[in-house]
Coordinates of C-alpha atoms and ligand atoms in Angstrom, one line a residue:
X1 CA 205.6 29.5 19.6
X2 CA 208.2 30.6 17.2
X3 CA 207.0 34.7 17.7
X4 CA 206.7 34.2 21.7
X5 CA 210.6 32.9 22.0
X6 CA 211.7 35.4 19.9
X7 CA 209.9 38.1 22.1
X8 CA 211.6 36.2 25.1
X9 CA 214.7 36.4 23.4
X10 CA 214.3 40.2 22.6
X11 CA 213.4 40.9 26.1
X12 CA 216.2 39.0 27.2
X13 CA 218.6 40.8 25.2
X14 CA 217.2 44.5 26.1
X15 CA 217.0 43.5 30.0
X16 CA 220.9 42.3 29.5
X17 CA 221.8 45.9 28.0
X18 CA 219.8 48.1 30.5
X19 CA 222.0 46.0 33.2
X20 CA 225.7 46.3 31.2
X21 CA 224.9 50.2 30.8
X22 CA 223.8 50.5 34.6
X23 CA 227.1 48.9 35.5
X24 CA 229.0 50.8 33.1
X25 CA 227.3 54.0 35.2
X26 CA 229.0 53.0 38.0
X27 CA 231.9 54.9 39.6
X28 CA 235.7 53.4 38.9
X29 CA 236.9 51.5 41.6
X30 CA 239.2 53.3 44.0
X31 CA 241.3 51.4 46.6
X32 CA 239.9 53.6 49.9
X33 CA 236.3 52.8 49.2
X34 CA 236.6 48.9 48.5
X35 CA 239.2 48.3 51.3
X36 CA 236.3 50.4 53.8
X37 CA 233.8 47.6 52.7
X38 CA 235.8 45.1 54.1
X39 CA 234.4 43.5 57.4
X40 CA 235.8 41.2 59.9
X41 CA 231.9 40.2 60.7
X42 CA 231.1 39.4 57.0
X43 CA 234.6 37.3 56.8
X44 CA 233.3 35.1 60.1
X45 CA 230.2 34.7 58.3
X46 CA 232.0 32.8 55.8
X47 CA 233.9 31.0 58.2
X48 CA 231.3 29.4 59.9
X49 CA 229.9 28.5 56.6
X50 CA 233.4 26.4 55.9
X51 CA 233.2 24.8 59.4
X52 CA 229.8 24.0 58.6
X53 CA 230.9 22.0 55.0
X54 CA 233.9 20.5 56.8
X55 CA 231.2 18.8 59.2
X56 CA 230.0 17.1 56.1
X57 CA 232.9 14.4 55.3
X58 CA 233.9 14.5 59.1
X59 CA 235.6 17.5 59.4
X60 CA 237.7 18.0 56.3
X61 CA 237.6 19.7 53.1
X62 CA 239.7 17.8 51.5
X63 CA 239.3 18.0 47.4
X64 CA 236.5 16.0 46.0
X65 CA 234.8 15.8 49.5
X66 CA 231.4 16.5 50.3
X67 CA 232.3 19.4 52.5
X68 CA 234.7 20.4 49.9
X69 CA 232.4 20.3 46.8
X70 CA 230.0 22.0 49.4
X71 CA 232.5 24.6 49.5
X72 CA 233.0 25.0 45.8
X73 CA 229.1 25.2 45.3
X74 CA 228.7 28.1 47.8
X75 CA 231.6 30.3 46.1
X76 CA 229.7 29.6 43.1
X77 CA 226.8 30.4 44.0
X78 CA 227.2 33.7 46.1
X79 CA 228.9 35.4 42.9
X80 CA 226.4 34.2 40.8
X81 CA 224.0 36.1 43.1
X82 CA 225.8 39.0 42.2
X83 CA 225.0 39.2 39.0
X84 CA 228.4 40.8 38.5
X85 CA 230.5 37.9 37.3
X86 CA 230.5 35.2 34.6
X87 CA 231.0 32.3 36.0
X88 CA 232.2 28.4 35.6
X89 CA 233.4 25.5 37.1
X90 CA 236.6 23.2 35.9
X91 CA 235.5 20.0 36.7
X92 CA 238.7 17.0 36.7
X93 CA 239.0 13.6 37.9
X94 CA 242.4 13.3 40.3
X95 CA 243.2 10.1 42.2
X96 CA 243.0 10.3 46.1
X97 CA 245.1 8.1 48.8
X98 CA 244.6 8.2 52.6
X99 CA 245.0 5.5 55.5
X100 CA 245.8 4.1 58.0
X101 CA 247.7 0.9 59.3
X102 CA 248.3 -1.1 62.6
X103 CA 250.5 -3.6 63.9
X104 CA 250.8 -5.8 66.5
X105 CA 253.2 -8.0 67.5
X106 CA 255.3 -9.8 70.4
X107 CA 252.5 -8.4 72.6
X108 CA 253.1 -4.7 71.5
X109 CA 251.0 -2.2 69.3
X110 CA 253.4 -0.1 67.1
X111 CA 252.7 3.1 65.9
X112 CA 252.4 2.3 62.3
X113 CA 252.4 4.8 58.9
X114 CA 250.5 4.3 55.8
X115 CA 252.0 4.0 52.6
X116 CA 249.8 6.0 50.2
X117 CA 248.5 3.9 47.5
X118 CA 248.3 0.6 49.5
X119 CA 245.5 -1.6 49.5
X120 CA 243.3 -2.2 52.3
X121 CA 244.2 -5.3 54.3
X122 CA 243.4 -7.7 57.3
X123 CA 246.7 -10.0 57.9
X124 CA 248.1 -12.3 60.8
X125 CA 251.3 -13.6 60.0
X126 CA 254.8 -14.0 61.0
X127 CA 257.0 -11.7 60.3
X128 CA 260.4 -12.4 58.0
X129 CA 263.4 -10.3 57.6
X130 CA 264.4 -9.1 53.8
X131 CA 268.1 -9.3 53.1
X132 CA 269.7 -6.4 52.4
X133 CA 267.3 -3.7 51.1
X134 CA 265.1 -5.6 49.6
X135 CA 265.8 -3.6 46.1
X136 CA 266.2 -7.4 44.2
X137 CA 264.0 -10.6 43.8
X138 CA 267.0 -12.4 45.3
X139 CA 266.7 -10.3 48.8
X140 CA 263.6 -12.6 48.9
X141 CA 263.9 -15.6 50.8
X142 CA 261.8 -17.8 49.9
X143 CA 259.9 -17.7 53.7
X144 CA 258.2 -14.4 52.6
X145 CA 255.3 -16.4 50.8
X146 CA 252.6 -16.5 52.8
X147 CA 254.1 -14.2 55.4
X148 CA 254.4 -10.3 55.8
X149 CA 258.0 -8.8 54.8
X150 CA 260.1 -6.4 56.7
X151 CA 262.2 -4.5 54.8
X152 CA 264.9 -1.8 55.9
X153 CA 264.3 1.7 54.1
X154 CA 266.8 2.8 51.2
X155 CA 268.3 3.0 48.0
X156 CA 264.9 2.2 46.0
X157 CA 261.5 3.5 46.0
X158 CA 259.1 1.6 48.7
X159 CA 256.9 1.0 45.5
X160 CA 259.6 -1.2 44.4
X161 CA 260.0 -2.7 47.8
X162 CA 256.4 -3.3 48.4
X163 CA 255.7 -5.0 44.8
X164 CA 258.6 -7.1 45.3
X165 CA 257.5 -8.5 48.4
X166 CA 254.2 -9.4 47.1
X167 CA 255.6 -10.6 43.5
X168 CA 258.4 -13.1 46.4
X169 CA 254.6 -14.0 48.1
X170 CA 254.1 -12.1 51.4
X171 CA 250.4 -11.3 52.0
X172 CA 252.1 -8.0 53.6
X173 CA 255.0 -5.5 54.1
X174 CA 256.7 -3.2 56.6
X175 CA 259.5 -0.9 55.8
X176 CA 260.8 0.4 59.1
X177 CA 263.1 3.3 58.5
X178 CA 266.7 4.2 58.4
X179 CA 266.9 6.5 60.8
X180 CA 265.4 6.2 64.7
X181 CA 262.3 7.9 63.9
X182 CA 259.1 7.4 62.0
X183 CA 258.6 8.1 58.0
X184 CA 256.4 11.5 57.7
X185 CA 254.2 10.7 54.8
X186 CA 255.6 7.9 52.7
X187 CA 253.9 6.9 49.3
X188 CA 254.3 4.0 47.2
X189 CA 254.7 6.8 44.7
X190 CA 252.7 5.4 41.9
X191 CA 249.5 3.9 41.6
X192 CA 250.7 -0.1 40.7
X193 CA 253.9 -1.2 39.5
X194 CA 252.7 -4.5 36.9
X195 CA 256.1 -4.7 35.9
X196 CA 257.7 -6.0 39.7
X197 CA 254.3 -7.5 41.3
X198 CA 250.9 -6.7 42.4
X199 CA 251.0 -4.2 46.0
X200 CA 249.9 -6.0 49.4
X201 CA 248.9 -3.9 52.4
X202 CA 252.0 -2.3 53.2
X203 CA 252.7 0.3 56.2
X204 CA 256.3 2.2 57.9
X205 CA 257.7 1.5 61.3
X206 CA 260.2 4.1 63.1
X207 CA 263.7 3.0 63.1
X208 CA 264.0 1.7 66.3
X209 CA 261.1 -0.6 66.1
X210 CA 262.2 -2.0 63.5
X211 CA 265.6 -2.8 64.3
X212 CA 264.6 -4.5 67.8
X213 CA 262.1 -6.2 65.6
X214 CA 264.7 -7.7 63.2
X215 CA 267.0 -8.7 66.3
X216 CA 264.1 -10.4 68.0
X217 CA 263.2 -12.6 64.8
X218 CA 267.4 -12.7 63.5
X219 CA 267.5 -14.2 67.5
X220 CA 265.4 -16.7 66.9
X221 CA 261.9 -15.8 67.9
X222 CA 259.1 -16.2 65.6
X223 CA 257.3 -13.2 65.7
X224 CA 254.0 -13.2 64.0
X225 CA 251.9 -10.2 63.4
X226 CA 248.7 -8.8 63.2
X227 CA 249.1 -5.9 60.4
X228 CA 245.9 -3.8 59.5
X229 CA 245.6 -1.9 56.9
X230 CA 242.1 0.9 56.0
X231 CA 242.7 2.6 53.0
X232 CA 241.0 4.8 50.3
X233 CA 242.4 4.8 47.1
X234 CA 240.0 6.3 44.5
X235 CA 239.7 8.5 41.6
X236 CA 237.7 11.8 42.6
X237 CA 236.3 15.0 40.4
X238 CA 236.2 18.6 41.8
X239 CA 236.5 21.8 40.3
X240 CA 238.4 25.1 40.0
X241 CA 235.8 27.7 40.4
X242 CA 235.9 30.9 38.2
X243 CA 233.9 34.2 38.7
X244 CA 235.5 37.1 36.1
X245 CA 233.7 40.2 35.8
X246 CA 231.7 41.0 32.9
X247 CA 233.0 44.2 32.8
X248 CA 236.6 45.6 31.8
X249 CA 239.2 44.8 29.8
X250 CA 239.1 41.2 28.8
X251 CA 242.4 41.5 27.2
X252 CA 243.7 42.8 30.5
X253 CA 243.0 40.2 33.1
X254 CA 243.8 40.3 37.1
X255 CA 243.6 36.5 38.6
X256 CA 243.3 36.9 42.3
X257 CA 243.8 33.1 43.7
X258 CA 243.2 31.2 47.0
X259 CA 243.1 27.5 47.0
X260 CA 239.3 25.9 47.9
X261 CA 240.7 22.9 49.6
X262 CA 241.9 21.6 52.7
X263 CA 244.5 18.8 53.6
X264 CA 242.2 15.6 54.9
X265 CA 243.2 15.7 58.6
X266 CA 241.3 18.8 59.2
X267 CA 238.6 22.2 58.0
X268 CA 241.5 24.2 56.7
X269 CA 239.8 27.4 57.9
X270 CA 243.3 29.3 58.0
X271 CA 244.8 26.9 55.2
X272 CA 243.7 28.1 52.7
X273 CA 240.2 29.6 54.1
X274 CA 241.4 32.9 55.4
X275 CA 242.7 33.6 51.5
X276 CA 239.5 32.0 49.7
X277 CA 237.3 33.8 51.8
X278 CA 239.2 36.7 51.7
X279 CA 238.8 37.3 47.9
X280 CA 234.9 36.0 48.3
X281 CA 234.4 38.8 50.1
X282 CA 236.6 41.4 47.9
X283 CA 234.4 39.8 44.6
X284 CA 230.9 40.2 46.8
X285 CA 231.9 43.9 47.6
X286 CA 233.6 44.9 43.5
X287 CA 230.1 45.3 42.3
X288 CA 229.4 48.5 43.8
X289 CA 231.7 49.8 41.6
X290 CA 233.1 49.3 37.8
X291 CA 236.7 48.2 36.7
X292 CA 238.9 49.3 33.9
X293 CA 240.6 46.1 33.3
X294 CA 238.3 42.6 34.2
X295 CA 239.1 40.9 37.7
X296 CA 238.8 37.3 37.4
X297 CA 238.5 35.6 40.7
X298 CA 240.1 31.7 40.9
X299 CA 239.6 29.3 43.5
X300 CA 242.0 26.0 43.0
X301 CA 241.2 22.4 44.0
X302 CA 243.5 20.2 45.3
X303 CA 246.5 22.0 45.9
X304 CA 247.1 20.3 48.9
X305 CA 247.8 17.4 46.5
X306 CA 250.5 19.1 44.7
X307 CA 248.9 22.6 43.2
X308 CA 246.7 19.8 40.9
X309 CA 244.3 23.1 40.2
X310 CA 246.2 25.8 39.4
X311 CA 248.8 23.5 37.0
X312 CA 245.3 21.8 35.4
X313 CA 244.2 25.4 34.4
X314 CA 247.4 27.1 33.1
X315 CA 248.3 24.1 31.4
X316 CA 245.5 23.8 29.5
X317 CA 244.9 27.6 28.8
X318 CA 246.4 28.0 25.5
X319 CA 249.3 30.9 25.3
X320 CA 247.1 33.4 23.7
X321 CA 244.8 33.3 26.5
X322 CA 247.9 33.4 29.5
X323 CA 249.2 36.6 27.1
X324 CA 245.5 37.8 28.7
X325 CA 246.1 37.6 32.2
X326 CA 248.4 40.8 33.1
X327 CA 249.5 39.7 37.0
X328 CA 248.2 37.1 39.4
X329 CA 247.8 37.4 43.2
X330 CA 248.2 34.2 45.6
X331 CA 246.5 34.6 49.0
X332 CA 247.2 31.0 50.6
X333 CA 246.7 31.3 55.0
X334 CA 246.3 34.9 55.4
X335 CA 245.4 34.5 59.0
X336 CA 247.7 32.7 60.7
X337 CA 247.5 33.1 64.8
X338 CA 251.0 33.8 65.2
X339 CA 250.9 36.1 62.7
X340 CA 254.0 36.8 60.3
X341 CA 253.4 39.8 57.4
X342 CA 255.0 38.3 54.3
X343 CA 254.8 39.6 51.1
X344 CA 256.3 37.9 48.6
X345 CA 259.5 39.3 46.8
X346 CA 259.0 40.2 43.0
X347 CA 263.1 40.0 43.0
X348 CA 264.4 37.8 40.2
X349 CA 260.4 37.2 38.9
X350 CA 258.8 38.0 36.1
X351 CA 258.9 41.9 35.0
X352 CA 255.9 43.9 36.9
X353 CA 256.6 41.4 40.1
X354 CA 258.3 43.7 41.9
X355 CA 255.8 46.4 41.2
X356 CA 253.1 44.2 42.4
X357 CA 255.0 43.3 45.8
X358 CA 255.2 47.5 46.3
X359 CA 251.3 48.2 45.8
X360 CA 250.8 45.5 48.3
X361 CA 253.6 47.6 50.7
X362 CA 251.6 50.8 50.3
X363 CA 248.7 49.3 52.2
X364 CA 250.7 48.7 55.2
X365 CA 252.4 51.7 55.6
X366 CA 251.6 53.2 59.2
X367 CA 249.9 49.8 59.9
X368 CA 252.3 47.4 60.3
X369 CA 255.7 46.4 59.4
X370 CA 255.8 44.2 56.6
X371 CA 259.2 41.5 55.0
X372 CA 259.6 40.6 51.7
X373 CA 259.5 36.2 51.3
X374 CA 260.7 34.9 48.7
X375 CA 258.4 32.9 46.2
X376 CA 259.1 28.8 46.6
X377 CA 257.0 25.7 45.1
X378 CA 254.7 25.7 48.0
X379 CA 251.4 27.8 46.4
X380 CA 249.4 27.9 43.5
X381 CA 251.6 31.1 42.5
X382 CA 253.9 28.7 41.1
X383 CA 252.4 28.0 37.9
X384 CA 251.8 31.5 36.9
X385 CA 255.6 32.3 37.4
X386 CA 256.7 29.5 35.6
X387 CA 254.3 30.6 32.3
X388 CA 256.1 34.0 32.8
X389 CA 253.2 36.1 34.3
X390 CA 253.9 38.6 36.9
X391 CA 253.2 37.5 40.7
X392 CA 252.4 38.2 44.0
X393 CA 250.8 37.7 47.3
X394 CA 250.1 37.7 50.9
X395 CA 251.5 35.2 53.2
X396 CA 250.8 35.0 57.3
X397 CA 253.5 31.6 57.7
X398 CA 252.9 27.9 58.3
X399 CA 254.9 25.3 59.8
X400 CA 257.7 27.4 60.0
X401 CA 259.3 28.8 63.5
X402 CA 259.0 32.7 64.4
X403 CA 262.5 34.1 64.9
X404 CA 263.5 36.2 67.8
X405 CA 264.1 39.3 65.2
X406 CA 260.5 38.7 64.0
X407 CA 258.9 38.4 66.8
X408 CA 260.1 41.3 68.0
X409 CA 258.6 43.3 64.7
X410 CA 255.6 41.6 65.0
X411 CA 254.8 41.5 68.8
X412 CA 254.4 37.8 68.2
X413 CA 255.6 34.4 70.1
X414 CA 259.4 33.5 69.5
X415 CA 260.2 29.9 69.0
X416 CA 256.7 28.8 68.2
X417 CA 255.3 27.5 65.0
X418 CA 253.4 30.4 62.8
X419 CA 250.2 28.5 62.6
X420 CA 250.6 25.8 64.9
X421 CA 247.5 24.3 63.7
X422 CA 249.2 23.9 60.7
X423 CA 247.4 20.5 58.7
X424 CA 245.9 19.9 61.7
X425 CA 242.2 19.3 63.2
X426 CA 242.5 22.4 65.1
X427 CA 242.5 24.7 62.1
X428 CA 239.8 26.0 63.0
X429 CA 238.0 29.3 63.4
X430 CA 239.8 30.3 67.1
X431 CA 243.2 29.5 64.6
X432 CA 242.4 32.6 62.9
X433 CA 244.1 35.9 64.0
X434 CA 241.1 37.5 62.5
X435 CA 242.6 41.4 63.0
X436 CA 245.3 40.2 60.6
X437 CA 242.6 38.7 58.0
X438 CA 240.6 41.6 58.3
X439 CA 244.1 44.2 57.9
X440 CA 245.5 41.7 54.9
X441 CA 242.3 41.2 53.5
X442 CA 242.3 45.2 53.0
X443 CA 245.6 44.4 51.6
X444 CA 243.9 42.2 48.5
X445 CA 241.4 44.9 47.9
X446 CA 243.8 47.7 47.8
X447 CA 246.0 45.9 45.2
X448 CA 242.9 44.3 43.3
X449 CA 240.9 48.0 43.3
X450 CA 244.7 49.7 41.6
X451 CA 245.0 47.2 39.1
X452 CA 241.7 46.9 38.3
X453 CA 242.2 50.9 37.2
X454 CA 245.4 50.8 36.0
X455 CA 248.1 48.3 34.4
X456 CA 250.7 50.9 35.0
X457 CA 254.1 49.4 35.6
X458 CA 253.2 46.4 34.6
X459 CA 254.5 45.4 31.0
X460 CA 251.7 44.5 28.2
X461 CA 251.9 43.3 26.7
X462 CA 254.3 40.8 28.0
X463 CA 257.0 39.1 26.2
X464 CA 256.2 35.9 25.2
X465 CA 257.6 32.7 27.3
X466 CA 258.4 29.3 25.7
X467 CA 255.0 27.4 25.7
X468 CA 256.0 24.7 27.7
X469 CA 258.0 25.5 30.7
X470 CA 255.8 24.5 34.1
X471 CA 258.2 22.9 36.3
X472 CA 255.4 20.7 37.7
X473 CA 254.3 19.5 34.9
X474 CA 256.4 16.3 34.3
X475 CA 256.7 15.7 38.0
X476 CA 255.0 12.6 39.5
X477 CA 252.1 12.6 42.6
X478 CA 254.6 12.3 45.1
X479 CA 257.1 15.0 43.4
X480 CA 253.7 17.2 43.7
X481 CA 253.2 16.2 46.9
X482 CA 256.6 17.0 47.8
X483 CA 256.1 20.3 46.2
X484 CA 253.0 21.6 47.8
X485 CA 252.7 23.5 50.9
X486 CA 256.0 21.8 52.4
X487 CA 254.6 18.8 53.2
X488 CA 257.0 16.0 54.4
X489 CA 256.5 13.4 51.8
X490 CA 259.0 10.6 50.9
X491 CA 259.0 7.8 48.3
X492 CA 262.2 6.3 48.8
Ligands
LIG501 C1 236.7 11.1 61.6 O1 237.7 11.9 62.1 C2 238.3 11.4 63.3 C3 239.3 12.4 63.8 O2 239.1 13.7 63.3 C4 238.9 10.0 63.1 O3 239.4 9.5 64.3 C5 237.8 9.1 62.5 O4 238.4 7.9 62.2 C6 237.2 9.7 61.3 N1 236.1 8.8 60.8 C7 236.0 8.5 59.5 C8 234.8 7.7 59.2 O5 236.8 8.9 58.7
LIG502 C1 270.4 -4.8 43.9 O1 269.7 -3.7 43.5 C2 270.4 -2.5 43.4 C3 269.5 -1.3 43.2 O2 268.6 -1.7 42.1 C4 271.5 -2.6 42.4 O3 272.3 -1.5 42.4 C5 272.4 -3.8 42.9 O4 273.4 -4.1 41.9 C6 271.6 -5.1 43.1 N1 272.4 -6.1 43.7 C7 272.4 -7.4 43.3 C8 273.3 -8.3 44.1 O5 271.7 -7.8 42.5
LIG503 C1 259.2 -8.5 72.9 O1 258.5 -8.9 74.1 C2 259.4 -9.0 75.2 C3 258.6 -9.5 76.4 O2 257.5 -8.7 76.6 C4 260.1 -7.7 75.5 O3 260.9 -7.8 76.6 C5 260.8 -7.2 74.2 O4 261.3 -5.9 74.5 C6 259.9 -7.2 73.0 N1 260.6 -6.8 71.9 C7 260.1 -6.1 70.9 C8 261.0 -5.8 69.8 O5 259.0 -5.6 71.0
LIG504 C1 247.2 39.7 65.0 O1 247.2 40.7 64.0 C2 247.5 42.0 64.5 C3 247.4 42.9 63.2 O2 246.0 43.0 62.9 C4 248.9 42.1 65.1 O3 249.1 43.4 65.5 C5 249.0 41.1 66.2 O4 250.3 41.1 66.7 C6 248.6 39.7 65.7 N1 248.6 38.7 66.8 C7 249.5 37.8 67.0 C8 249.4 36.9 68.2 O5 250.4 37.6 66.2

């Protein structure tokens, strides 16, 4: 036994160093040869795979699904295949929120919001007014108990208005808003609040609802109402996937980043498919050749949910191993149908930032015209920046509305959203401008292939930053939430 497994071992080893010399053999990468490899074709391939996973947990990849943990096995697996890569999985639990509520009442169904973090409910009850806003016990009366609260928006968290309503009683809660309209994505913040009173299905109404609500019952009538409330609040693991070549420079590390995840209303195959595929299919074409410095490919989990992946990893990389990564590149919607060419700005970033947003520039020249963005909160890029380490990345728009001035560089639609399947069902593969993912695709490669030659212009090694300083860090779920990809999300 004991002489076979050492001749298994041996054989082991000697088969491992006849593959690291025949990779060493390769030729250096060089930008013109990997940006030929990339294919429009091989990119659809990939999509349909991710249409294919979102049809798993009812069209979503949302993190922790089954068509997202679908998603993270495939990118696994492929690179594996490879043979090119080390790679791992950074499994974490993070709690999950989605719903939806109903009401009825004086004959009407309103349109109705969820409250994140709600429980599920099944109510009919009337419905009583809360003095003022409803931000003390005393806004109470004492008609609440066994009845389902409506409560004007303001001044203090809905948390606070929700457990105060079911510590006065009421077996439900409204908050109709402040303003005429509805509340885009309003969360009871955090997950229970002990120290006010236990959360009862709770739910938003627009403005004006509410007030010709609150005139009806302050008129008299007794309004009672049926409120419904379906909601999943549960604690779910997923994973950051990793695939770092074995060769080059481990002490001189390129992260090229998408995010794996899509929001839960739909297959995020633009948001952020076009960018993870996009580096899939630069890591599935590196192996033909051999790098100087080591590319390690990241795919983030739930950064829908407030860039939960990216934060979880360079908060718990210890600063001896961030000194390691020499840049990072961010490709989040690279694909968008009305297509803007953003690069983000290395102005005012770390040192080698601005270097990093002018290799990306050469690869457009006598292509297209390209505009510098300015970095924000809203991508996984964050967390690198705020550690210190150089940054950049590609950027096709979201929710935002093409200019005039832009449209006219970019032969696009004035006036109109950049993705208008932005967070929507319909992010789907006929979102995709799929020219502009195979051109900024190219893009990746070219700046991936240079770096992975040379680290020229970019400072190693770098000066070291204070070992705590991510902004996100101390920020609650709904700050996240707040943070990430512009959602609208409100707690008070
Ligand atoms: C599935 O998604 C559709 C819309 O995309 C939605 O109406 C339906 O409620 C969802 N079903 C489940 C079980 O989540
Ligand atoms: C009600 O609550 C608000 C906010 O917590 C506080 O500022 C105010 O003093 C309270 N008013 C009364 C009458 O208790
Ligand atoms: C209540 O119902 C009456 C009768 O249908 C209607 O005229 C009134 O507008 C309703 N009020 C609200 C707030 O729904
Ligand atoms: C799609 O991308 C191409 C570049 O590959 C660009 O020329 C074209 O204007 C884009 N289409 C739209 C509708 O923005």
């Amino acid at each position: 036994m004991k002489i076979t497994s050492s001749v298994v071992l041996l054989s082991f080893a000697s088969l491992a160093c006849a593959q690291d010399s025949r990779q060493s053999r390769k030729p250096l990468v060089d930008s013109n040869s990997l940006r030929r490899t990339i294919k429009s074709s091989n990119l659809l391939k990939h999509a349909r795979k991710f249409v294919e996973f979102s049809k798993l947990s009812n069209g979503t990849r949302v993190f922790g699904s089954a068509g997202h943990t679908a998603t993270t096995d495939y990118l696994k697996r492929v690179l594996d295949a490879t043979g090119y890569y080390d790679t791992e999985l950074q499994t974490f639990p993070y709690l999950f929120s989605t719903g939806t509520a109903s009401l009825s009442a004086n004959g009407t169904t309103f349109t109705t919001g969820y409250l994140s973090y709600a429980p599920s409910g099944d109510v009919t009850a009337p419905l009583v007014v809360v003095n003022d806003l409803g931000c003390n016990a005393s806004d109470y009366p004492a008609a609440v108990a066994g009845s389902i609260a409506l409560v004007l928006r303001g001044v203090c968290p809905f948390g606070e208005k929700v457990a105060r309503a079911g510590a006065a009683g009421a077996v439900g809660a409204i908050v109709y808003n402040n303003l005429d309209g509805s509340v885009p994505g309003g969360t009871l913040g955090e997950i229970s609040r002990p120290e006010i009173g236990p959360y009862v299905p709770a739910g938003t109404l627009s403005g004006i609802d509410g007030t010709a609500l609150v005139a009806l019952i302050n008129g008299g009538t007794e309004v009672v109402g049926d409120f419904h409330v379906e909601a999943i609040n549960e604690e779910r693991l997923s994973s950051n996937v990793f695939a770092t070549t074995k060769l080059g420079d481990h002490d001189n590390v390129i992260v090229a980043g998408g995010h794996s995840d899509s929001v839960v209303a739909g297959p995020g195959i633009n948001d952020d498919g076009s960018g993870t595929m996009g580096i899939l299919e630069v890591a599935l074409q590196l192996p033909k050749w051999r790098v100087n410095n080591a590319v390690r490919f990241a795919f983030w989990t739930a950064e829908e949910f407030g860039l939960i992946g990216s934060e979880y990893y360079i908060s718990h990389l210890p600063e001896e191993e961030r000194q390691k990564i020499a840049l990072y590149l961010n490709f989040d919607m690279i694909a968008s149908p009305n297509t803007a060419f953003f690069i983000y700005s290395g102005v005012n970033e770390p040192a080698g930032s601005i270097h990093i947003h002018e290799t990306f520039e050469e690869h457009y020249v006598g292509k297209i015209r390209t505009a510098l963005t300015p970095f924000g909160t809203g991508s996984d890029y964050r967390p690198f920046l705020d550690v210190g380490i150089p940054s950049g990345g590609l950027f096709t728009g979201a929710g935002g509305i093409m200019t005039e001035e832009q449209a006219g560089w970019w032969n696009a639609q004035a006036g109109v959203a950049y993705d208008v399947c932005y967070h929507q069902a319909c992010d789907g593969i006929a979102n995709l401008n799929v020219s502009a993912w195979e051109l900024n695709t190219r893009g990746a490669a070219h700046t991936i292939a240079t770096y992975a030659r040379s680290l020229d212009g970019i400072p190693r090694p770098r000066v070291s930053v204070p070992a705590r300083n991510l902004k996100l860090a101390d920020l609650s779920y709904e700050e996240r939430l707040h943070q990430a990809c512009s959602h609208e999300v409100s707690v008070i």
